[in-house]
Short mmCIF file of C-alpha atoms and ligand atoms in Angstrom, two decimals:
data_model
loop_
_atom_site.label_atom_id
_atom_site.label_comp_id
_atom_site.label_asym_id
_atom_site.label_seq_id
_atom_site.Cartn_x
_atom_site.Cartn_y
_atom_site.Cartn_z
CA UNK A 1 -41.34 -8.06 -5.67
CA UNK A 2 -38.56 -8.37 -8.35
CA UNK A 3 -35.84 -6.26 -8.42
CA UNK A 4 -36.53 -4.28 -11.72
CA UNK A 5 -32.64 -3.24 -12.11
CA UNK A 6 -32.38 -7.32 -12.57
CA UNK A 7 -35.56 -7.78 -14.31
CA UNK A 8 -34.29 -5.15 -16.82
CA UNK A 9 -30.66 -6.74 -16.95
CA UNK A 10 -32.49 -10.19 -17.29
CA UNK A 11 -34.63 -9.22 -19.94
CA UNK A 12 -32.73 -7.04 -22.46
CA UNK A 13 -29.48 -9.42 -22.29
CA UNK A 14 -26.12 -8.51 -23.33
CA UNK A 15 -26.57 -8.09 -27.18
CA UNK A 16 -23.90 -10.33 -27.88
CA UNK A 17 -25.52 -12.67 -26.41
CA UNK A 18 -28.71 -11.97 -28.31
CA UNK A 19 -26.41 -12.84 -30.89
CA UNK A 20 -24.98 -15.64 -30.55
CA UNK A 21 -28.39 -17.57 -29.15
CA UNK A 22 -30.06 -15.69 -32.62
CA UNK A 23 -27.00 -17.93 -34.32
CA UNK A 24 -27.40 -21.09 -32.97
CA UNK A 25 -31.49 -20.93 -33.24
CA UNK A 26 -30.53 -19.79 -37.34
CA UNK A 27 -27.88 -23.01 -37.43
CA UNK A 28 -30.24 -24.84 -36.78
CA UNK A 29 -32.82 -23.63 -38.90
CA UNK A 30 -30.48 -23.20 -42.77
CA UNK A 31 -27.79 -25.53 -41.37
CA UNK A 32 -24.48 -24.62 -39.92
CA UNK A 33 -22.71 -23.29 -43.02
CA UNK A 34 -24.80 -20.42 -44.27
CA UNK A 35 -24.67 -18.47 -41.09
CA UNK A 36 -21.37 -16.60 -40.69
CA UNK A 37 -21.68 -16.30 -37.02
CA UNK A 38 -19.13 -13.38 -36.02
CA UNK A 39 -20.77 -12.59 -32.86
CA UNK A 40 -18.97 -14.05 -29.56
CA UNK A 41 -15.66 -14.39 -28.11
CA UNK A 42 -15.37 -18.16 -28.16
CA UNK A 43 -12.18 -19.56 -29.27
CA UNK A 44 -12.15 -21.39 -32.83
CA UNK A 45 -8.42 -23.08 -31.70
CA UNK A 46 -8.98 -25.92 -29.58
CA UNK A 47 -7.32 -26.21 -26.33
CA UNK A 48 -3.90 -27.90 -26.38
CA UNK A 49 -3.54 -31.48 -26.23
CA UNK A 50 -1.79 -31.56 -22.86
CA UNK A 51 -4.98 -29.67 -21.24
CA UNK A 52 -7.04 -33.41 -22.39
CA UNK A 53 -4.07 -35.39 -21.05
CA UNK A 54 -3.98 -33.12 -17.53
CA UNK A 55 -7.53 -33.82 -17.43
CA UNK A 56 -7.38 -37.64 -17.74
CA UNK A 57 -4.73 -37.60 -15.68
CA UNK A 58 -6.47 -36.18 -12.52
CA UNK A 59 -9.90 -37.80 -12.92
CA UNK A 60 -7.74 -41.00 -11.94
CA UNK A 61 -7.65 -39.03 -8.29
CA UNK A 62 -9.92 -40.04 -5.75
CA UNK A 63 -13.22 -38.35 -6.55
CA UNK A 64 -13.52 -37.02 -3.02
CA UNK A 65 -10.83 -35.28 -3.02
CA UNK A 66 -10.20 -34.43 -6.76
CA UNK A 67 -14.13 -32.85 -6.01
CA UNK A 68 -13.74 -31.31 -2.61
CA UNK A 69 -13.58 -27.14 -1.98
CA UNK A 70 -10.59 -25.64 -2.35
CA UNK A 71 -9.64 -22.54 0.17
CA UNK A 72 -11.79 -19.68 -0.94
CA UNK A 73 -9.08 -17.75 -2.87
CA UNK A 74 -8.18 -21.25 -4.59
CA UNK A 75 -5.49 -23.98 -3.74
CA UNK A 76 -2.06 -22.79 -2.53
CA UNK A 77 -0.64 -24.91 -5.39
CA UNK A 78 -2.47 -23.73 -8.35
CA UNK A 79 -1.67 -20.02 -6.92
CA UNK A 80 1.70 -20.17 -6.56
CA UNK A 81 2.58 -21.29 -9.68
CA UNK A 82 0.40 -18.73 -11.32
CA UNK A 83 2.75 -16.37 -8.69
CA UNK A 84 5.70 -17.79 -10.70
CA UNK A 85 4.80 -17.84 -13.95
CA UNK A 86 4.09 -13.99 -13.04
CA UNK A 87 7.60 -13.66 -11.41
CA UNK A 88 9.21 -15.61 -14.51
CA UNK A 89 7.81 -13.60 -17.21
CA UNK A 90 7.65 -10.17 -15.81
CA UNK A 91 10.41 -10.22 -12.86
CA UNK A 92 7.74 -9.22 -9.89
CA UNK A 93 7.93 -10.35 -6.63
CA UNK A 94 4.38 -12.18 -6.73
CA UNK A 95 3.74 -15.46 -3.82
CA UNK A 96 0.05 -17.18 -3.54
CA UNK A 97 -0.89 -14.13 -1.37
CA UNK A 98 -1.07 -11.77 -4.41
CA UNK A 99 -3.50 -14.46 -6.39
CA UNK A 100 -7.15 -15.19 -5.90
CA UNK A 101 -8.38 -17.56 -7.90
CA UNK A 102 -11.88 -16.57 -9.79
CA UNK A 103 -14.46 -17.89 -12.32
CA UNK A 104 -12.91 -15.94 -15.42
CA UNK A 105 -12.27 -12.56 -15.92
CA UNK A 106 -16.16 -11.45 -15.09
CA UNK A 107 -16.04 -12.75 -11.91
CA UNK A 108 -12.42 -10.96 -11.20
CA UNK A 109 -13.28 -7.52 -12.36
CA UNK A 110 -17.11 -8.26 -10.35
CA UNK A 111 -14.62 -9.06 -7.36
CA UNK A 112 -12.17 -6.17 -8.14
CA UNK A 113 -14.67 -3.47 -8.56
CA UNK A 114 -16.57 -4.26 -4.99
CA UNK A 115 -13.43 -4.38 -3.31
CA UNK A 116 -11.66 -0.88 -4.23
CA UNK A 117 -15.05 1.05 -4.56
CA UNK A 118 -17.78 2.38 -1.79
CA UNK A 119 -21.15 3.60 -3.60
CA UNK A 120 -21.29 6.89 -5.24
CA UNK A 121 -17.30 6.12 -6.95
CA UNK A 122 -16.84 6.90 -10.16
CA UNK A 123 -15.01 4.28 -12.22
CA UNK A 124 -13.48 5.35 -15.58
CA UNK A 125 -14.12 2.88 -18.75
CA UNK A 126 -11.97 3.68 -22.28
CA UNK A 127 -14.69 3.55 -24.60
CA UNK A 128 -15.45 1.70 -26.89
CA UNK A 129 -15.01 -0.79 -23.78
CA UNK A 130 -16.01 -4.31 -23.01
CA UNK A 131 -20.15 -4.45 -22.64
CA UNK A 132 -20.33 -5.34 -18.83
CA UNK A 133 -17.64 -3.00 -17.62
CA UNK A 134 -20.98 -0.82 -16.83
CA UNK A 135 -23.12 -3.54 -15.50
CA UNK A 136 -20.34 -4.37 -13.30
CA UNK A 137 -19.57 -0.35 -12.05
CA UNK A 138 -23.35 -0.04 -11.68
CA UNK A 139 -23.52 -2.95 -9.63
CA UNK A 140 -20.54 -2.11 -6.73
CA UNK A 141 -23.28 1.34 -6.77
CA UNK A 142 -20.51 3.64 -8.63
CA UNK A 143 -20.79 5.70 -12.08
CA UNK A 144 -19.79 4.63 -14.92
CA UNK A 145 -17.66 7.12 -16.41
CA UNK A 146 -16.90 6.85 -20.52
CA UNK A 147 -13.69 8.69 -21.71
CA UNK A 148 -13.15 7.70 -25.54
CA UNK A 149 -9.93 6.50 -26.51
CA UNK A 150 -7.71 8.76 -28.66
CA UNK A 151 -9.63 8.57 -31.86
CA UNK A 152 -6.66 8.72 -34.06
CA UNK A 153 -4.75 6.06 -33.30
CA UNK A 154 -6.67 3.81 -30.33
CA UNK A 155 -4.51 4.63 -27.42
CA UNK A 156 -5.55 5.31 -24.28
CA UNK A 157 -5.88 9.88 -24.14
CA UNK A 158 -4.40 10.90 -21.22
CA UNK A 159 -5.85 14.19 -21.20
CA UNK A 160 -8.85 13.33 -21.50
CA UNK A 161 -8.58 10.81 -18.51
CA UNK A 162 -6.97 13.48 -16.86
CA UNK A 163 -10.13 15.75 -16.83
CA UNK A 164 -12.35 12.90 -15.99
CA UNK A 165 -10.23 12.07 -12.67
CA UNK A 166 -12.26 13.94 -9.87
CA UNK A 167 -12.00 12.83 -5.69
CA UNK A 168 -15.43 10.40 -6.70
CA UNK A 169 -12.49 8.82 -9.13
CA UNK A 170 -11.93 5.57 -7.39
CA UNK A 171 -10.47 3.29 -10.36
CA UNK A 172 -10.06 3.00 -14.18
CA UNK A 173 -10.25 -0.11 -16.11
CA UNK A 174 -8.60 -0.67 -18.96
CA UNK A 175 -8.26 -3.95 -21.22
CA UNK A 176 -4.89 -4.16 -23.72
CA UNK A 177 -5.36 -6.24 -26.26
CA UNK A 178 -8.50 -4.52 -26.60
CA UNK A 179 -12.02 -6.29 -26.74
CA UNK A 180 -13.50 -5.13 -29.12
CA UNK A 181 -10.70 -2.74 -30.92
CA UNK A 182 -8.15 -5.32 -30.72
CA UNK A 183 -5.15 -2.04 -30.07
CA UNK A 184 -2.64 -2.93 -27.78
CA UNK A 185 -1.31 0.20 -25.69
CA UNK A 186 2.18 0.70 -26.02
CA UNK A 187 5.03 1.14 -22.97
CA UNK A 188 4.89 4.82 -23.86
CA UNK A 189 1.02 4.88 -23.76
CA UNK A 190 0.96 2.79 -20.35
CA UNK A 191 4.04 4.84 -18.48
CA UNK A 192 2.50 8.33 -19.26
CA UNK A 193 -1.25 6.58 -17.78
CA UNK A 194 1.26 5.65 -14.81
CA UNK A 195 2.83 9.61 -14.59
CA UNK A 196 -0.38 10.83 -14.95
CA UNK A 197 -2.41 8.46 -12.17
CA UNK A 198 0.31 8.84 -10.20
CA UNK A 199 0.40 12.65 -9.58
CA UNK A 200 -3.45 12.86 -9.41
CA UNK A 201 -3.06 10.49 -6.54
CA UNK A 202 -0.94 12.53 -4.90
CA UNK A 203 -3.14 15.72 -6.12
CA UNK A 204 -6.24 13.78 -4.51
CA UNK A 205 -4.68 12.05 -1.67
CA UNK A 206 -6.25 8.62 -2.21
CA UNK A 207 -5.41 5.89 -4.38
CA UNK A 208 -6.89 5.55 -7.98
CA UNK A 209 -6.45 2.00 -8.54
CA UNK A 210 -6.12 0.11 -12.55
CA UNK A 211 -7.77 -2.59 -13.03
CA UNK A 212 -6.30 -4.29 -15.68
CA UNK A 213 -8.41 -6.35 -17.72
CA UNK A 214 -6.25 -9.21 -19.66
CA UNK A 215 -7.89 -11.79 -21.01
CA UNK A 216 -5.95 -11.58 -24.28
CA UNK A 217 -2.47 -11.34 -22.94
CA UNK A 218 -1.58 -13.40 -25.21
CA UNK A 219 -3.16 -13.15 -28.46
CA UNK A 220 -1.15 -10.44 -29.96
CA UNK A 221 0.54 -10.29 -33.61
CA UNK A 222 4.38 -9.45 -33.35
CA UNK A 223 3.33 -6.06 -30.79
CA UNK A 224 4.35 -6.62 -27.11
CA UNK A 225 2.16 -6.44 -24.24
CA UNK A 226 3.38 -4.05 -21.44
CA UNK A 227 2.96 -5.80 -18.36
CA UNK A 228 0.86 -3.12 -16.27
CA UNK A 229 1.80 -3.48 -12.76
CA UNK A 230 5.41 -3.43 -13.43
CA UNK A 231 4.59 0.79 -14.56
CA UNK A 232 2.05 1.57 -12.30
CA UNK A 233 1.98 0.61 -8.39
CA UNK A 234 -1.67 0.45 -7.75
CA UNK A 235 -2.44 -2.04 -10.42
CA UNK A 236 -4.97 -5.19 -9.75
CA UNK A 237 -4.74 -7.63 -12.99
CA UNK A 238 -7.41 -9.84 -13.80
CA UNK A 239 -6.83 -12.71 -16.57
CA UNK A 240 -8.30 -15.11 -17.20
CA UNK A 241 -7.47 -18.74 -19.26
CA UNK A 242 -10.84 -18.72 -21.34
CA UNK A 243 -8.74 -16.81 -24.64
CA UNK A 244 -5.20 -18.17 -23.99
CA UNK A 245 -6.12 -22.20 -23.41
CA UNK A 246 -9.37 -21.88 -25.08
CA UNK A 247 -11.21 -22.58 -21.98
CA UNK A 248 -13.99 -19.85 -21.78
CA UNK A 249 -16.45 -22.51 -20.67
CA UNK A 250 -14.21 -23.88 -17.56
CA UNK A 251 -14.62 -20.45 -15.99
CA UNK A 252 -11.17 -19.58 -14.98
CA UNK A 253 -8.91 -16.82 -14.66
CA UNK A 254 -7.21 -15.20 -11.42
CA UNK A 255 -7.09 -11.67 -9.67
CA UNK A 256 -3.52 -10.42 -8.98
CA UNK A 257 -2.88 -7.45 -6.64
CA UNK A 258 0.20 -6.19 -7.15
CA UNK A 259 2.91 -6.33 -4.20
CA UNK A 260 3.75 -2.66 -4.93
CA UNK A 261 0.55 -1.24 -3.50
CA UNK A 262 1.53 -0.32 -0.24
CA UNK A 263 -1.18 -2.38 1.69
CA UNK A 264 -1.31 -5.36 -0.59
CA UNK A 265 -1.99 -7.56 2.33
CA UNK A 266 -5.29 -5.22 3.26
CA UNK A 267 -6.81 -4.94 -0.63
CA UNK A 268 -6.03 -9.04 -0.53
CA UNK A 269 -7.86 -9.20 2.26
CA UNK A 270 -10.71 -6.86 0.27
CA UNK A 271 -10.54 -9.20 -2.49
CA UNK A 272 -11.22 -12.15 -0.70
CA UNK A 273 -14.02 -10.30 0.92
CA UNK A 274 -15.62 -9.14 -1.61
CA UNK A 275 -15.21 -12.49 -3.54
CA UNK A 276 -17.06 -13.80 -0.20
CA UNK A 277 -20.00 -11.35 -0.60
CA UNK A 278 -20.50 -11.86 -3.86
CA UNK A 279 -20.14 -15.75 -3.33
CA UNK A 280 -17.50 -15.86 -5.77
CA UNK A 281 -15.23 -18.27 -3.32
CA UNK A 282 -13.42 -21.33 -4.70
CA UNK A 283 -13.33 -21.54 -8.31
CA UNK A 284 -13.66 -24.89 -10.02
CA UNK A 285 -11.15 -26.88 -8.57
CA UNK A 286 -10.74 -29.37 -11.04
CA UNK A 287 -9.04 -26.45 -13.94
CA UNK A 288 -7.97 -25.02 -10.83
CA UNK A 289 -5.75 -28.01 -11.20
CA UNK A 290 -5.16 -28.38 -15.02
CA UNK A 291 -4.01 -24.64 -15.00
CA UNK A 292 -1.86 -25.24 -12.15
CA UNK A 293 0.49 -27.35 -14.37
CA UNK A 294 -0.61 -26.08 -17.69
CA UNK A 295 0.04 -22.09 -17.33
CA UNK A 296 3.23 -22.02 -19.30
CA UNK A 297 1.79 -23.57 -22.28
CA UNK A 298 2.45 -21.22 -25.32
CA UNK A 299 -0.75 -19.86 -26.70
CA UNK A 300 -1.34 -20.90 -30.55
CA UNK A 301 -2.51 -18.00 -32.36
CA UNK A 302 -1.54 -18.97 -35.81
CA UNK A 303 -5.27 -19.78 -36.92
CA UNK A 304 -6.14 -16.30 -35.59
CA UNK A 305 -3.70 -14.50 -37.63
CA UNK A 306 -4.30 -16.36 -41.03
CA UNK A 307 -8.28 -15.50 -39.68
CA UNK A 308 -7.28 -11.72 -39.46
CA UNK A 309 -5.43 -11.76 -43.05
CA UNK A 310 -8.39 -13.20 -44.82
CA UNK A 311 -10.84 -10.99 -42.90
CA UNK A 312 -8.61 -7.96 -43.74
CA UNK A 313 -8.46 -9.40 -47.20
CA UNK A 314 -12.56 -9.36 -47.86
CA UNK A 315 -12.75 -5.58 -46.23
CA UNK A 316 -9.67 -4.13 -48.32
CA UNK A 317 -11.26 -6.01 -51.28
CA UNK A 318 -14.73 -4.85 -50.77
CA UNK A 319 -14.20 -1.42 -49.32
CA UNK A 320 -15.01 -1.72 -45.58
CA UNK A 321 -13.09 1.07 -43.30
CA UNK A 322 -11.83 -1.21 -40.17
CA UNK A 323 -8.83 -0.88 -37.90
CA UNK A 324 -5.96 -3.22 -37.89
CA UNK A 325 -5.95 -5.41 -34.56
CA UNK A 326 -2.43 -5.86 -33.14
CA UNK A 327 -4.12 -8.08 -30.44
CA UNK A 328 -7.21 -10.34 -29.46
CA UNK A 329 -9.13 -11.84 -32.35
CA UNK A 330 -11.74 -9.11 -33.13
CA UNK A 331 -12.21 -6.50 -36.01
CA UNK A 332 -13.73 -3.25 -35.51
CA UNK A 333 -15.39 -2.28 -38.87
CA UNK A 334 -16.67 0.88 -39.56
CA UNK A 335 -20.51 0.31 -40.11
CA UNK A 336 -21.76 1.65 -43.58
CA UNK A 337 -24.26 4.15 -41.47
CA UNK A 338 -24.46 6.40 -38.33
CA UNK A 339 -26.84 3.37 -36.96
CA UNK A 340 -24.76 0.94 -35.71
CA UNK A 341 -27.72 -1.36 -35.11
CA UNK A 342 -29.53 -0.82 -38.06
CA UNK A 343 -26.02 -1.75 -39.86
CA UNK A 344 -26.21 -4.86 -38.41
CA UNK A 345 -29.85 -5.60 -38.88
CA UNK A 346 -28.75 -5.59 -42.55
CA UNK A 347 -26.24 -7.67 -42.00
CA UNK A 348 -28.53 -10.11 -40.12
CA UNK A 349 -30.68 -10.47 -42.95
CA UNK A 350 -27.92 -11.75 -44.90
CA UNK A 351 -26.81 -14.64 -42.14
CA UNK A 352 -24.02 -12.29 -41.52
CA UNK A 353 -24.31 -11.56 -37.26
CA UNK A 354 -22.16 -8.92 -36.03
CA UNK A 355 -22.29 -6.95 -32.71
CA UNK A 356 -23.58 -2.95 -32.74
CA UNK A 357 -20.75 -0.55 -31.56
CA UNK A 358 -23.49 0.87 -29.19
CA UNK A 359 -22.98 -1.62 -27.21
CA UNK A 360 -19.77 -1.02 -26.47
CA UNK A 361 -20.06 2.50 -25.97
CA UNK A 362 -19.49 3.69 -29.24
CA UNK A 363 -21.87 4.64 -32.38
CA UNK A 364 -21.52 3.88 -35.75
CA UNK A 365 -19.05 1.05 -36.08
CA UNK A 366 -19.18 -2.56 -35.21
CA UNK A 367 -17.74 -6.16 -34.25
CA UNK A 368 -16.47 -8.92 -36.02
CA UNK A 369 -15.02 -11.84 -33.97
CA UNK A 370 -12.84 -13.83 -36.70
CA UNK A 371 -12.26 -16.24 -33.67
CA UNK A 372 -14.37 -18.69 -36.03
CA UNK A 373 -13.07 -21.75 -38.65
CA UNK A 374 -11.64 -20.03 -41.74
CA UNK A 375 -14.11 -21.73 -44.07
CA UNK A 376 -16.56 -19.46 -42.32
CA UNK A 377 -14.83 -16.14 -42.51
CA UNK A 378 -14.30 -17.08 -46.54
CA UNK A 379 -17.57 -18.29 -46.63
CA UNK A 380 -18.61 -14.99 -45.31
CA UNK A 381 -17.87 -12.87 -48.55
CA UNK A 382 -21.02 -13.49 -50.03
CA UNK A 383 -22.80 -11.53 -47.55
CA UNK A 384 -20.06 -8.88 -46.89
CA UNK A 385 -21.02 -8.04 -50.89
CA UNK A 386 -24.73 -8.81 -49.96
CA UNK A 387 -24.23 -5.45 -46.99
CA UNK A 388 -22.07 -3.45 -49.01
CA UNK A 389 -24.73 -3.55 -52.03
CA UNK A 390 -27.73 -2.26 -49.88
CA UNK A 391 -25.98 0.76 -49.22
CA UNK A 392 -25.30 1.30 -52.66
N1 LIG B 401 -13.01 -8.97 -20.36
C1 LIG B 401 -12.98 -8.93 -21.68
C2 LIG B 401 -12.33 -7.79 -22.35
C3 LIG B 401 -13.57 -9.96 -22.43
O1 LIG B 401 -13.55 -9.90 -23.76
C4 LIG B 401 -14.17 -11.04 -21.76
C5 LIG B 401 -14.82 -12.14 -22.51
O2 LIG B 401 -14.91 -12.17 -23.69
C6 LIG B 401 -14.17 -11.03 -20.37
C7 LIG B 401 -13.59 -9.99 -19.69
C8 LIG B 401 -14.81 -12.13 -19.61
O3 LIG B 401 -13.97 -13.23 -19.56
P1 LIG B 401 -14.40 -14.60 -18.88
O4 LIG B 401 -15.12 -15.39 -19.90
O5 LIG B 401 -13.13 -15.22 -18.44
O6 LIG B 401 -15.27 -14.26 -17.72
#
C-alpha cells in the first residue's frame, strides 16, 4: 500500500510549484509575454561568465574521473575552500570537517533536521516561513511549531520564541534574508536570539540548536547580514549557491556546523549520518568542482534592485500595502482581502501568478518574486490595475 502521508504530499504539491507549472502550461498557451509569472525563486541574472569558463574547463578532465563519487560529505578540495571563504569573510576557525557538501539548501536543512532531532521534538519556524520548513520537521517525526515574527517591524520576537521554547524544543530555524519577507535580522535582533537560546539551554539542560537557513546571503540592498554562528555557539548554517551564482538547478549548497558547539566532531558525524540515511551522500561532483574555485565570486544583484524599485514603483503608484525587502528578491504584498488565495485567484485570471501567504504560514498577504526580466515586472502593471479594480 502507498504511504498516504506521501500520496498526500505528492498530490497537493507545494503551491508554488502549482504555480510555476500553471505558468509555463499558460506561456505556452498566450505566449511568453502576457503572463507575468511572479511565482518561483529562480534567478532572472544569469550565472557569471567564469562559472561557463570553469565548466569548459573541467569537462576537458578525463570523464572517469571528472564523473566518479566524491567522499560522501563531498571532495576535501571543494570543502576546504568553502572552510576558507568562511574563515576569510567571517574570521571562524572552519577546516573541511565543519562542511558537508549537499544538494542545495533542501537537502541541508532535510540533513540538518534528522540529525539534531529524535521524534516527538518540537522545531520552531518564524512564520511567515519558507513552505517546506514543515514538510521537512514533519518528516524527522517532530512538530512544527509557528511563532510569528514581530508584526511591526519583521524581526525575529524574542518573547514570543521564548514562550514557545519547552524541553520537546530541539531547534529553531530561521532564514535572514527572509524568503518570502525579504527582512534581514539585525546584529541586535540575532545577539538577543543568542542571550535568549543561550540561557534556556542552560534553563533546559540540552542544546537548542539554529539552523540557519541562507540561501540569500548575499542578495541584500546596502543592510548587512550578521553572520549567525559567530553570535550563537550551537549554530548549523545551510547555504546554498542556487541564489548567489544563479545555480538553483545544479543542486548545490553546503551544511556548516559550527566549531563552537562543543562536540562538533559528534553532530559532523550526525550530519554525515543522517545525510547517509536519507541518501543524501555526494553531491554532484562536477559544481562540486566549479564552486570549489568559483565561491568568491561577487554576487550581481544590480538587476534585482532596479527589479525591486520598479516593483515598489507600480505598488506605491497603485496603492498596494507591501513591505520593503532589505534582502532576497521577493515582495510581500498585502493581499486586497482576508483570503489570501482567493486574492490570488484574481490575480490569476489576469496572467498575474503570485503565491498565497497561507502557504507560508501566514493569511491575508502574498508573494511576488521580482527575480524575473524587468520587461515583465513593467509589463505587469496592466494587471496590477486589472486586481486593484475588482476590489473596487
Ligand atoms: N530555503 C529557502 C528560504 C529558499 O527560499 C529555498 C529556495 O528557494 C531553499 C531553502 C531551497 O534551496 P535549494 O534550491 O538550494 O534547495
Amino acid at each position: 500500500m502507498i504511504n498516504e502521508r506521501m500520496y498526500a504530499l505528492g498530490s497537493q504539491p507545494n503551491p508554488i510549484r502549482v504555480q510555476f507549472a500553471y505558468g509555463l502550461q499558460r506561456k505556452a498557451e498566450i505566449g511568453e509575454e502576457n503572463v507575468y509569472d511572479l511565482s518561483i525563486g529562480n534567478p532572472s541574472i544569469p550565472a557569471p561568465p567564469a562559472v561557463r569558463e570553469r565548466i569548459e574547463e573541467l569537462l576537458e578532465e578525463p570523464a572517469q574521473s571528472l564523473h566518479a563519487y566524491s567522499m560522501a560529505a563531498g571532495l576535501m578540495s571543494a570543502r576546504q575552500s568553502v572552510a576558507d571563504n568562511l574563515r576569510k569573510r567571517f574570521g571562524i576557525q572552519a577546516t573541511a570537517a565543519n562542511v558537508y557538501f549537499t544538494a542545495g539548501a533542501t537537502a541541508a536543512l532535510y540533513i540538518t533536521t534528522a540529525a539534531i532531532t529524535h521524534p516527538g521534538d518540537e522545531v520552531i519556524v518564524n512564520a511567515p516561513y519558507f513552505t517546506e520548513y514543515k514538510v521537512m520537521i514533519e518528516s524527522a517525526q517532530c512538530t512544527c511549531v509557528e511563532v510569528p515574527m514581530r508584526a511591526s517591524d519583521f524581526q525575529l520576537d524574542i518573547d514570543a520564541l521564548r514562550d514557545a521554547i519547552n524541553p520537546k524544543t530541539a531547534a529553531i530555524v530561521i532564514n535572514s534574508p527572509n524568503n518570502p519577507v525579504g527582512c534581514i535580522y539585525t546584529q541586535q535582533n540575532i545577539e538577543e536570539l543568542a542571550a535568549m537560546l543561550t540561557q534556556k539551554e542552560e534553563e533546559l539542560g540540552h542544546p537548542i540548536y539554529l539552523i540557519s537557513d541562507e540561501p540569500y546571503r548575499e542578495i541584500t540592498y546596502g543592510k548587512e547580514v550578521p553572520f549567525t554562528a559567530n553570535f550563537y555557539r550551537d549554530t548549523i548554517v545551510c547555504y546554498s549557491w542556487a541564489k548567489s551564482l544563479s545555480l538553483p538547478g545544479e543542486r548545490i549548497g553546503y551544511i556548516y556546523v559550527s566549531d563552537n558547539i562543543p562536540n562538533a566532531a559528534e553532530v559532523s558525524a550526525a550530519v554525515g549520518g543522517a545525510g547517509r540515511a536519507l541518501g543524501f551522500i555526494c553531491a554532484p561532483v562536477l559544481f562540486q568542482r566549479v564552486v570549489e574555485t568559483c565561491i568568491d565570486l561577487p554576487t550581481d544583484v544590480e538587476a534585482y534592485a532596479r527589479n525591486r524599485k520598479l516593483l515598489t514603483d507600480i505598488m506605491d503608484d497603485l496603492g498596494y500595502e507591501y513591505i520593503q525587502p532589505d534582502g532576497a528578491f521577493y515582495l510581500w504584498v498585502k493581499a486586497l482581502e482576508d483570503d489570501s488565495q482567493a486574492f490570488c485567484d484574481k490575480a490569476k485570471s489576469h496572467d498575474l501568478l503570485l503565491v498565497n501567504s497561507d502557504c507560508f504560514g501566514v493569511p491575508g498577504w502574498a508573494r511576488a518574486g521580482y527575480c524575473v526580466s524587468a520587461e515583465t515586472i513593467k509589463n505587469s502593471r496592466k494587471a496590477w490595475e486589472a486586481l486593484k479594480r475588482d476590489y473596487e
